[in-house]
Amino acid sequence: MRSLVLVALVACSAAADPARPLSPPDPPRRDPNLKPEPGVAPASPELRVKNLVDRYRAAVGLPAVTLDPVLSKGCMEHAEYMRLNKDGEAMRGLNAHQQRPSLPGATPEGAKCGKAADLFPGVSDLEVAVDGWMAGLYHRRPILDPTLAKIGVGYSKLPDGSYMAALMFVDGKDNASADKWPVAYPADKQGDIPLDFGNEVPNPVPGGGRAGYPITIQFPAFDKVTGVTAKLDMVAAGSGGGAGAGKPVPFHLSDPEHPATSFGQYGVVCLIPKLPLQPRTTYRASVTATWKGTTKTHSWAFTTLSLRAVDAHDEAAVVKSLNIASTLKGTVLHGGMMDSDTAFLQIGERQLKNYKMISVLIPLATWRELGGKPERFVGKTIEVDGTPHLVQGVYINVQITVASQLRIVR
């Protein structure tokens, strides 16, 4: 039921230099006060993942999970299987969840993990993987299941410093959390909510495009949930100067009776905003559904994060902003088409100390809306709203979705 895979971020316009693999920077959520579990090193990646999962669950009033070393062993084996077969057909789409016994690294325990885990191939950091899973419809569900009791964490490092990551779930036997249903996320009155939908397979966004951060309310996986209607409104706008406040926000609705894909919905009602959410803005979601024979309306509000101002010419500042929603400001050096679907603009310094380039990645339709010619931008200073990601250990990419995320300032 939990077989899902999250795709890696789009690579930059040039191939990575395998002779100079670089490790990603220190993860942004290292907490020196975290208490280790028995048999787990205090600063281990497994413990950091467990604590981040616990923080997401605590936000909606759910109990912490147990990090199980036996499950983690199987997940480590499956992550290694993913690494050894990363360039083959066995890692395409949902194939990564089904080990093939004849392939390198296949093990019985690893196969068990693959069938019951969220997977993320080629992620810069394990905590980034958790954030990515939470930015999707299908991957979020098991993390916020009230019955979740134990997790296993596995990872295998690639030559470019990124990881193959796996997070396995095992439910508990008791009904102590039965009163926690339904579970809405983002939680009521929660702040610092991200803006964008993640890269998820299967992709529930119509047309396979990008969208805003998903808003979900989930019921028990096999309970009947019917008659769903929903609303999403902007209550108060921040950086937009109030524009749009009080107006409905267009979204795609995926629910158990009308799922976005052929993949099971398993009790989740999901609102996917058609555009990225605006920073420093409060939204109110409202979902009406019939569950256990009772029709009820659930309403809650949340506020999105503020963007961090970053000088794209300051390499150290850009590195510190990795995986953090930001506004990068810098001069455009050159640009063009990365492939038939994506344009890019290189910004900042031409020669970096530890990385090859900083690029803004732009979907073709958005590129055309912006004029579709690199010479319009070369030599100009731009601001771009997005989240910098490290790709292949040497490229820093900022991917945008809509034209308003990129502005010429001089």
GROMACS .gro file of C-alpha atoms in nm:
model
  410
    1MET     CA    1   0.000   0.000   0.000
    2ARG     CA    2   0.292   0.232   0.058
    3SER     CA    3   0.484   0.160  -0.264
    4LEU     CA    4   0.588   0.497  -0.397
    5VAL     CA    5   0.893   0.662  -0.542
    6LEU     CA    6   1.003   1.024  -0.553
    7VAL     CA    7   1.204   1.137  -0.853
    8ALA     CA    8   1.531   1.324  -0.820
    9LEU     CA    9   1.565   1.691  -0.907
   10VAL     CA   10   1.636   1.783  -1.266
   11ALA     CA   11   2.007   1.796  -1.338
   12CYS     CA   12   2.180   2.101  -1.474
   13SER     CA   13   2.273   2.168  -1.835
   14ALA     CA   14   2.615   2.005  -1.822
   15ALA     CA   15   2.732   1.669  -1.697
   16ALA     CA   16   2.893   1.643  -1.355
   17ASP     CA   17   3.268   1.596  -1.332
   18PRO     CA   18   3.312   1.247  -1.180
   19ALA     CA   19   3.670   1.326  -1.088
   20ARG     CA   20   3.560   1.589  -0.836
   21PRO     CA   21   3.272   1.449  -0.632
   22LEU     CA   22   3.168   1.688  -0.358
   23SER     CA   23   2.968   1.605  -0.050
   24PRO     CA   24   2.657   1.815   0.015
   25PRO     CA   25   2.680   2.078   0.289
   26ASP     CA   26   2.583   2.004   0.644
   27PRO     CA   27   2.205   1.950   0.669
   28PRO     CA   28   2.012   2.250   0.799
   29ARG     CA   29   1.840   2.066   1.083
   30ARG     CA   30   2.123   1.919   1.287
   31ASP     CA   31   2.016   1.944   1.651
   32PRO     CA   32   2.287   1.886   1.914
   33ASN     CA   33   2.021   1.823   2.178
   34LEU     CA   34   1.864   1.522   2.007
   35LYS     CA   35   1.866   1.217   2.230
   36PRO     CA   36   1.994   0.896   2.071
   37GLU     CA   37   1.795   0.575   2.076
   38PRO     CA   38   1.958   0.253   2.197
   39GLY     CA   39   2.204   0.123   1.941
   40VAL     CA   40   2.190   0.441   1.729
   41ALA     CA   41   2.477   0.688   1.705
   42PRO     CA   42   2.378   1.035   1.841
   43ALA     CA   43   2.437   1.222   1.514
   44SER     CA   44   2.345   0.939   1.279
   45PRO     CA   45   2.143   1.011   0.964
   46GLU     CA   46   1.886   0.759   1.086
   47LEU     CA   47   1.825   0.955   1.405
   48ARG     CA   48   1.797   1.285   1.220
   49VAL     CA   49   1.535   1.134   0.990
   50LYS     CA   50   1.344   0.988   1.285
   51ASN     CA   51   1.340   1.322   1.466
   52LEU     CA   52   1.223   1.509   1.158
   53VAL     CA   53   0.943   1.255   1.106
   54ASP     CA   54   0.851   1.304   1.473
   55ARG     CA   55   0.840   1.682   1.428
   56TYR     CA   56   0.602   1.652   1.135
   57ARG     CA   57   0.383   1.416   1.336
   58ALA     CA   58   0.393   1.637   1.646
   59ALA     CA   59   0.261   1.928   1.439
   60VAL     CA   60  -0.067   1.737   1.396
   61GLY     CA   61  -0.076   1.589   1.746
   62LEU     CA   62   0.057   1.242   1.662
   63PRO     CA   63   0.300   1.041   1.878
   64ALA     CA   64   0.665   0.981   1.799
   65VAL     CA   65   0.774   0.668   1.614
   66THR     CA   66   1.034   0.407   1.704
   67LEU     CA   67   1.345   0.374   1.490
   68ASP     CA   68   1.378  -0.001   1.438
   69PRO     CA   69   1.734  -0.127   1.370
   70VAL     CA   70   1.610  -0.446   1.200
   71LEU     CA   71   1.394  -0.250   0.959
   72SER     CA   72   1.680  -0.006   0.902
   73LYS     CA   73   1.914  -0.292   0.812
   74GLY     CA   74   1.675  -0.399   0.537
   75CYS     CA   75   1.642  -0.040   0.419
   76MET     CA   76   2.020  -0.002   0.405
   77GLU     CA   77   2.029  -0.313   0.187
   78HIS     CA   78   1.759  -0.177  -0.043
   79ALA     CA   79   1.932   0.160  -0.071
   80GLU     CA   80   2.250  -0.022  -0.173
   81TYR     CA   81   2.048  -0.219  -0.429
   82MET     CA   82   1.922   0.113  -0.566
   83ARG     CA   83   2.278   0.245  -0.587
   84LEU     CA   84   2.412  -0.060  -0.765
   85ASN     CA   85   2.131  -0.055  -1.021
   86LYS     CA   86   2.076   0.320  -1.049
   87ASP     CA   87   2.133   0.338  -1.425
   88GLY     CA   88   1.918   0.042  -1.520
   89GLU     CA   89   1.556  -0.019  -1.606
   90ALA     CA   90   1.503  -0.166  -1.259
   91MET     CA   91   1.516   0.185  -1.113
   92ARG     CA   92   1.268   0.347  -1.350
   93GLY     CA   93   0.942   0.471  -1.201
   94LEU     CA   94   0.783   0.234  -0.954
   95ASN     CA   95   1.017  -0.052  -1.052
   96ALA     CA   96   1.247   0.057  -0.771
   97HIS     CA   97   1.003  -0.091  -0.520
   98GLN     CA   98   1.031  -0.445  -0.655
   99GLN     CA   99   1.374  -0.601  -0.619
  100ARG     CA  100   1.483  -0.841  -0.890
  101PRO     CA  101   1.667  -1.132  -0.725
  102SER     CA  102   1.912  -1.166  -1.013
  103LEU     CA  103   2.041  -0.809  -0.983
  104PRO     CA  104   2.338  -0.692  -0.772
  105GLY     CA  105   2.255  -0.612  -0.410
  106ALA     CA  106   1.920  -0.791  -0.401
  107THR     CA  107   1.839  -0.940  -0.058
  108PRO     CA  108   1.521  -1.074   0.107
  109GLU     CA  109   1.520  -0.805   0.377
  110GLY     CA  110   1.596  -0.533   0.125
  111ALA     CA  111   1.305  -0.652  -0.087
  112LYS     CA  112   1.072  -0.620   0.213
  113CYS     CA  113   1.181  -0.260   0.259
  114GLY     CA  114   1.132  -0.175  -0.108
  115LYS     CA  115   0.771  -0.291  -0.099
  116ALA     CA  116   0.679  -0.084   0.209
  117ALA     CA  117   0.886   0.233   0.185
  118ASP     CA  118   0.904   0.584   0.049
  119LEU     CA  119   1.207   0.603  -0.183
  120PHE     CA  120   1.412   0.899  -0.303
  121PRO     CA  121   1.695   0.835  -0.552
  122GLY     CA  122   1.975   1.091  -0.571
  123VAL     CA  123   1.875   1.327  -0.290
  124SER     CA  124   2.130   1.573  -0.150
  125ASP     CA  125   2.048   1.495   0.215
  126LEU     CA  126   1.820   1.254   0.400
  127GLU     CA  127   1.625   1.527   0.575
  128VAL     CA  128   1.567   1.689   0.236
  129ALA     CA  129   1.415   1.355   0.135
  130VAL     CA  130   1.168   1.370   0.426
  131ASP     CA  131   1.071   1.727   0.332
  132GLY     CA  132   1.028   1.609  -0.027
  133TRP     CA  133   0.806   1.319   0.074
  134MET     CA  134   0.592   1.557   0.279
  135ALA     CA  135   0.555   1.781  -0.027
  136GLY     CA  136   0.358   1.512  -0.211
  137LEU     CA  137   0.018   1.349  -0.189
  138TYR     CA  138   0.108   0.982  -0.173
  139HIS     CA  139   0.434   0.998   0.022
  140ARG     CA  140   0.293   1.215   0.298
  141ARG     CA  141   0.017   0.971   0.391
  142PRO     CA  142   0.222   0.700   0.568
  143ILE     CA  143   0.428   0.957   0.761
  144LEU     CA  144   0.112   1.110   0.911
  145ASP     CA  145  -0.077   0.785   0.969
  146PRO     CA  146  -0.188   0.779   1.336
  147THR     CA  147  -0.127   0.402   1.351
  148LEU     CA  148   0.237   0.429   1.240
  149ALA     CA  149   0.457   0.278   1.511
  150LYS     CA  150   0.800   0.193   1.366
  151ILE     CA  151   1.020   0.314   1.083
  152GLY     CA  152   1.335   0.192   0.916
  153VAL     CA  153   1.583   0.426   0.750
  154GLY     CA  154   1.830   0.333   0.479
  155TYR     CA  155   2.074   0.521   0.259
  156SER     CA  156   2.363   0.460   0.023
  157LYS     CA  157   2.598   0.736  -0.087
  158LEU     CA  158   2.663   0.799  -0.455
  159PRO     CA  159   2.996   0.923  -0.598
  160ASP     CA  160   2.857   1.276  -0.639
  161GLY     CA  161   2.776   1.298  -0.267
  162SER     CA  162   2.401   1.245  -0.301
  163TYR     CA  163   2.211   0.950  -0.153
  164MET     CA  164   1.973   0.674  -0.239
  165ALA     CA  165   1.721   0.697   0.046
  166ALA     CA  166   1.451   0.468   0.182
  167LEU     CA  167   1.202   0.514   0.466
  168MET     CA  168   1.003   0.204   0.568
  169PHE     CA  169   0.681   0.204   0.771
  170VAL     CA  170   0.523  -0.052   1.005
  171ASP     CA  171   0.190   0.013   1.176
  172GLY     CA  172   0.117  -0.072   1.538
  173LYS     CA  173  -0.131  -0.329   1.665
  174ASP     CA  174  -0.337  -0.117   1.904
  175ASN     CA  175  -0.605   0.147   1.849
  176ALA     CA  176  -0.460   0.405   2.088
  177SER     CA  177  -0.452   0.665   1.811
  178ALA     CA  178  -0.797   0.593   1.669
  179ASP     CA  179  -0.928   0.925   1.797
  180LYS     CA  180  -0.666   1.116   1.594
  181TRP     CA  181  -0.851   1.070   1.264
  182PRO     CA  182  -0.888   1.260   1.041
  183VAL     CA  183  -0.544   1.420   1.011
  184ALA     CA  184  -0.513   1.755   0.832
  185TYR     CA  185  -0.183   1.893   0.706
  186PRO     CA  186  -0.063   2.164   0.716
  187ALA     CA  187  -0.201   2.180   1.067
  188ASP     CA  188  -0.437   2.449   1.188
  189LYS     CA  189  -0.249   2.772   1.269
  190GLN     CA  190   0.081   2.620   1.152
  191GLY     CA  191   0.339   2.857   1.003
  192ASP     CA  192   0.646   2.839   0.778
  193ILE     CA  193   0.469   2.617   0.525
  194PRO     CA  194   0.656   2.559   0.195
  195LEU     CA  195   0.526   2.690  -0.135
  196ASP     CA  196   0.571   2.416  -0.395
  197PHE     CA  197   0.450   2.067  -0.472
  198GLY     CA  198   0.728   1.807  -0.477
  199ASN     CA  199   0.845   1.589  -0.767
  200GLU     CA  200   0.631   1.280  -0.713
  201VAL     CA  201   0.580   0.953  -0.902
  202PRO     CA  202   0.304   0.895  -0.978
  203ASN     CA  203   0.245   1.265  -1.034
  204PRO     CA  204  -0.110   1.364  -0.932
  205VAL     CA  205  -0.084   1.706  -1.096
  206PRO     CA  206  -0.285   1.703  -1.421
  207GLY     CA  207  -0.050   1.708  -1.717
  208GLY     CA  208   0.242   1.612  -1.495
  209GLY     CA  209   0.334   1.972  -1.420
  210ARG     CA  210   0.436   2.152  -1.103
  211ALA     CA  211   0.200   2.314  -0.855
  212GLY     CA  212   0.160   2.448  -0.502
  213TYR     CA  213   0.225   2.273  -0.172
  214PRO     CA  214  -0.044   2.007  -0.117
  215ILE     CA  215  -0.311   2.045   0.151
  216THR     CA  216  -0.441   1.712   0.276
  217ILE     CA  217  -0.686   1.562   0.519
  218GLN     CA  218  -0.657   1.188   0.559
  219PHE     CA  219  -0.897   0.928   0.691
  220PRO     CA  220  -0.827   0.558   0.765
  221ALA     CA  221  -0.692   0.399   0.448
  222PHE     CA  222  -0.978   0.155   0.389
  223ASP     CA  223  -1.271   0.353   0.528
  224LYS     CA  224  -1.535   0.481   0.289
  225VAL     CA  225  -1.507   0.856   0.231
  226THR     CA  226  -1.768   1.006  -0.002
  227GLY     CA  227  -1.928   1.329  -0.122
  228VAL     CA  228  -1.612   1.537  -0.095
  229THR     CA  229  -1.623   1.909  -0.169
  230ALA     CA  230  -1.350   2.158  -0.086
  231LYS     CA  231  -1.253   2.525  -0.084
  232LEU     CA  232  -0.922   2.706  -0.054
  233ASP     CA  233  -0.908   3.079   0.012
  234MET     CA  234  -0.632   3.333   0.063
  235VAL     CA  235  -0.711   3.496   0.397
  236ALA     CA  236  -0.428   3.748   0.421
  237ALA     CA  237  -0.149   3.819   0.174
  238GLY     CA  238   0.203   3.910   0.283
  239SER     CA  239   0.468   4.003   0.029
  240GLY     CA  240   0.201   4.048  -0.235
  241GLY     CA  241   0.086   4.365  -0.060
  242GLY     CA  242  -0.261   4.226   0.003
  243ALA     CA  243  -0.332   4.135  -0.360
  244GLY     CA  244  -0.561   3.835  -0.379
  245ALA     CA  245  -0.664   3.840  -0.013
  246GLY     CA  246  -1.015   3.710   0.035
  247LYS     CA  247  -1.026   3.544  -0.306
  248PRO     CA  248  -1.060   3.172  -0.379
  249VAL     CA  249  -0.742   2.990  -0.481
  250PRO     CA  250  -0.776   2.754  -0.780
  251PHE     CA  251  -0.673   2.396  -0.707
  252HIS     CA  252  -0.691   2.038  -0.830
  253LEU     CA  253  -0.893   1.805  -0.605
  254SER     CA  254  -0.802   1.440  -0.562
  255ASP     CA  255  -1.021   1.230  -0.332
  256PRO     CA  256  -1.111   0.862  -0.283
  257GLU     CA  257  -1.405   0.882  -0.526
  258HIS     CA  258  -1.216   1.091  -0.781
  259PRO     CA  259  -0.845   1.000  -0.756
  260ALA     CA  260  -0.594   1.195  -0.961
  261THR     CA  261  -0.418   0.881  -1.083
  262SER     CA  262  -0.474   0.506  -1.093
  263PHE     CA  263  -0.270   0.478  -0.774
  264GLY     CA  264  -0.480   0.419  -0.463
  265GLN     CA  265  -0.596   0.725  -0.270
  266TYR     CA  266  -0.619   0.532   0.060
  267GLY     CA  267  -0.841   0.773   0.249
  268VAL     CA  268  -0.663   1.095   0.151
  269VAL     CA  269  -0.839   1.408   0.030
  270CYS     CA  270  -0.585   1.638  -0.135
  271LEU     CA  271  -0.607   1.997  -0.257
  272ILE     CA  272  -0.322   2.079  -0.495
  273PRO     CA  273  -0.303   2.453  -0.567
  274LYS     CA  274  -0.260   2.513  -0.939
  275LEU     CA  275   0.020   2.763  -0.873
  276PRO     CA  276   0.287   2.780  -0.602
  277LEU     CA  277   0.160   2.931  -0.279
  278GLN     CA  278   0.261   3.288  -0.206
  279PRO     CA  279   0.516   3.360   0.069
  280ARG     CA  280   0.407   3.511   0.402
  281THR     CA  281   0.044   3.444   0.319
  282THR     CA  282  -0.236   3.289   0.524
  283TYR     CA  283  -0.469   3.038   0.359
  284ARG     CA  284  -0.785   2.869   0.481
  285ALA     CA  285  -0.884   2.522   0.362
  286SER     CA  286  -1.229   2.371   0.402
  287VAL     CA  287  -1.322   2.011   0.322
  288THR     CA  288  -1.667   1.858   0.354
  289ALA     CA  289  -1.688   1.479   0.344
  290THR     CA  290  -1.906   1.192   0.459
  291TRP     CA  291  -1.719   0.942   0.678
  292LYS     CA  292  -1.874   0.669   0.892
  293GLY     CA  293  -2.216   0.785   0.777
  294THR     CA  294  -2.170   1.141   0.906
  295THR     CA  295  -2.118   1.447   0.688
  296LYS     CA  296  -1.888   1.706   0.841
  297THR     CA  297  -1.698   2.016   0.731
  298HIS     CA  298  -1.336   2.047   0.843
  299SER     CA  299  -1.178   2.393   0.822
  300TRP     CA  300  -0.831   2.510   0.915
  301ALA     CA  301  -0.581   2.785   0.832
  302PHE     CA  302  -0.203   2.800   0.789
  303THR     CA  303   0.062   3.053   0.689
  304THR     CA  304   0.344   3.010   0.440
  305LEU     CA  305   0.709   3.082   0.500
  306SER     CA  306   0.908   3.397   0.429
  307LEU     CA  307   1.172   3.392   0.158
  308ARG     CA  308   1.536   3.442   0.257
  309ALA     CA  309   1.725   3.715   0.067
  310VAL     CA  310   2.045   3.568  -0.082
  311ASP     CA  311   2.322   3.729  -0.287
  312ALA     CA  312   2.390   3.488  -0.574
  313HIS     CA  313   2.745   3.629  -0.600
  314ASP     CA  314   2.823   3.511  -0.245
  315GLU     CA  315   2.895   3.139  -0.282
  316ALA     CA  316   2.896   3.076   0.093
  317ALA     CA  317   2.558   3.246   0.133
  318VAL     CA  318   2.412   3.040  -0.152
  319VAL     CA  319   2.542   2.718   0.004
  320LYS     CA  320   2.379   2.811   0.336
  321SER     CA  321   2.050   2.861   0.151
  322LEU     CA  322   2.047   2.512  -0.001
  323ASN     CA  323   1.706   2.348   0.045
  324ILE     CA  324   1.565   2.672   0.192
  325ALA     CA  325   1.308   2.882   0.004
  326SER     CA  326   1.488   3.202  -0.093
  327THR     CA  327   1.503   3.504  -0.320
  328LEU     CA  328   1.836   3.495  -0.503
  329LYS     CA  329   1.965   3.816  -0.658
  330GLY     CA  330   2.242   3.811  -0.916
  331THR     CA  331   2.367   3.900  -1.262
  332VAL     CA  332   2.282   3.670  -1.552
  333LEU     CA  333   2.598   3.539  -1.722
  334HIS     CA  334   2.442   3.337  -2.002
  335GLY     CA  335   2.146   3.116  -2.080
  336GLY     CA  336   1.980   2.887  -2.328
  337MET     CA  337   1.792   2.559  -2.356
  338MET     CA  338   1.898   2.280  -2.122
  339ASP     CA  339   1.676   2.038  -2.315
  340SER     CA  340   1.360   2.059  -2.523
  341ASP     CA  341   1.144   2.129  -2.218
  342THR     CA  342   1.364   2.345  -1.994
  343ALA     CA  343   1.560   2.669  -2.030
  344PHE     CA  344   1.831   2.789  -1.792
  345LEU     CA  345   1.998   3.111  -1.686
  346GLN     CA  346   2.338   3.102  -1.516
  347ILE     CA  347   2.364   3.367  -1.243
  348GLY     CA  348   2.624   3.488  -0.995
  349GLU     CA  349   2.998   3.441  -1.040
  350ARG     CA  350   3.145   3.274  -1.345
  351GLN     CA  351   3.411   3.097  -1.137
  352LEU     CA  352   3.299   2.934  -0.812
  353LYS     CA  353   3.528   2.783  -0.552
  354ASN     CA  354   3.352   2.450  -0.496
  355TYR     CA  355   3.072   2.431  -0.752
  356LYS     CA  356   3.040   2.455  -1.129
  357MET     CA  357   2.750   2.695  -1.166
  358ILE     CA  358   2.432   2.840  -1.018
  359SER     CA  359   2.140   2.808  -1.258
  360VAL     CA  360   1.775   2.906  -1.273
  361LEU     CA  361   1.573   2.630  -1.443
  362ILE     CA  362   1.266   2.749  -1.632
  363PRO     CA  363   0.989   2.536  -1.790
  364LEU     CA  364   0.948   2.598  -2.162
  365ALA     CA  365   0.602   2.756  -2.135
  366THR     CA  366   0.725   2.994  -1.865
  367TRP     CA  367   1.040   3.070  -2.066
  368ARG     CA  368   0.827   3.173  -2.362
  369GLU     CA  369   0.615   3.391  -2.134
  370LEU     CA  370   0.937   3.562  -2.020
  371GLY     CA  371   1.035   3.636  -2.378
  372GLY     CA  372   1.214   3.315  -2.471
  373LYS     CA  373   1.549   3.479  -2.548
  374PRO     CA  374   1.858   3.464  -2.324
  375GLU     CA  375   1.986   3.798  -2.455
  376ARG     CA  376   1.695   3.966  -2.278
  377PHE     CA  377   1.856   3.865  -1.948
  378VAL     CA  378   2.233   3.842  -2.004
  379GLY     CA  379   2.407   4.123  -1.819
  380LYS     CA  380   2.093   4.212  -1.624
  381THR     CA  381   2.041   4.170  -1.251
  382ILE     CA  382   1.748   3.946  -1.165
  383GLU     CA  383   1.568   3.826  -0.856
  384VAL     CA  384   1.439   3.471  -0.853
  385ASP     CA  385   1.211   3.314  -0.593
  386GLY     CA  386   1.280   2.945  -0.539
  387THR     CA  387   1.465   2.681  -0.344
  388PRO     CA  388   1.832   2.616  -0.432
  389HIS     CA  389   1.915   2.246  -0.460
  390LEU     CA  390   2.249   2.073  -0.499
  391VAL     CA  391   2.250   1.841  -0.801
  392GLN     CA  392   2.520   1.588  -0.890
  393GLY     CA  393   2.737   1.736  -0.616
  394VAL     CA  394   2.853   2.033  -0.825
  395TYR     CA  395   2.551   2.219  -0.963
  396ILE     CA  396   2.322   2.450  -0.768
  397ASN     CA  397   1.981   2.472  -0.936
  398VAL     CA  398   1.684   2.695  -0.860
  399GLN     CA  399   1.372   2.571  -1.035
  400ILE     CA  400   1.079   2.804  -1.096
  401THR     CA  401   0.725   2.731  -1.208
  402VAL     CA  402   0.564   3.062  -1.302
  403ALA     CA  403   0.697   3.381  -1.461
  404SER     CA  404   0.629   3.592  -1.151
  405GLN     CA  405   0.908   3.405  -0.970
  406LEU     CA  406   1.170   3.579  -1.188
  407ARG     CA  407   1.211   3.957  -1.216
  408ILE     CA  408   1.462   4.189  -1.382
  409VAL     CA  409   1.556   4.450  -1.123
  410ARG     CA  410   1.819   4.643  -1.323
   0.00000   0.00000   0.00000
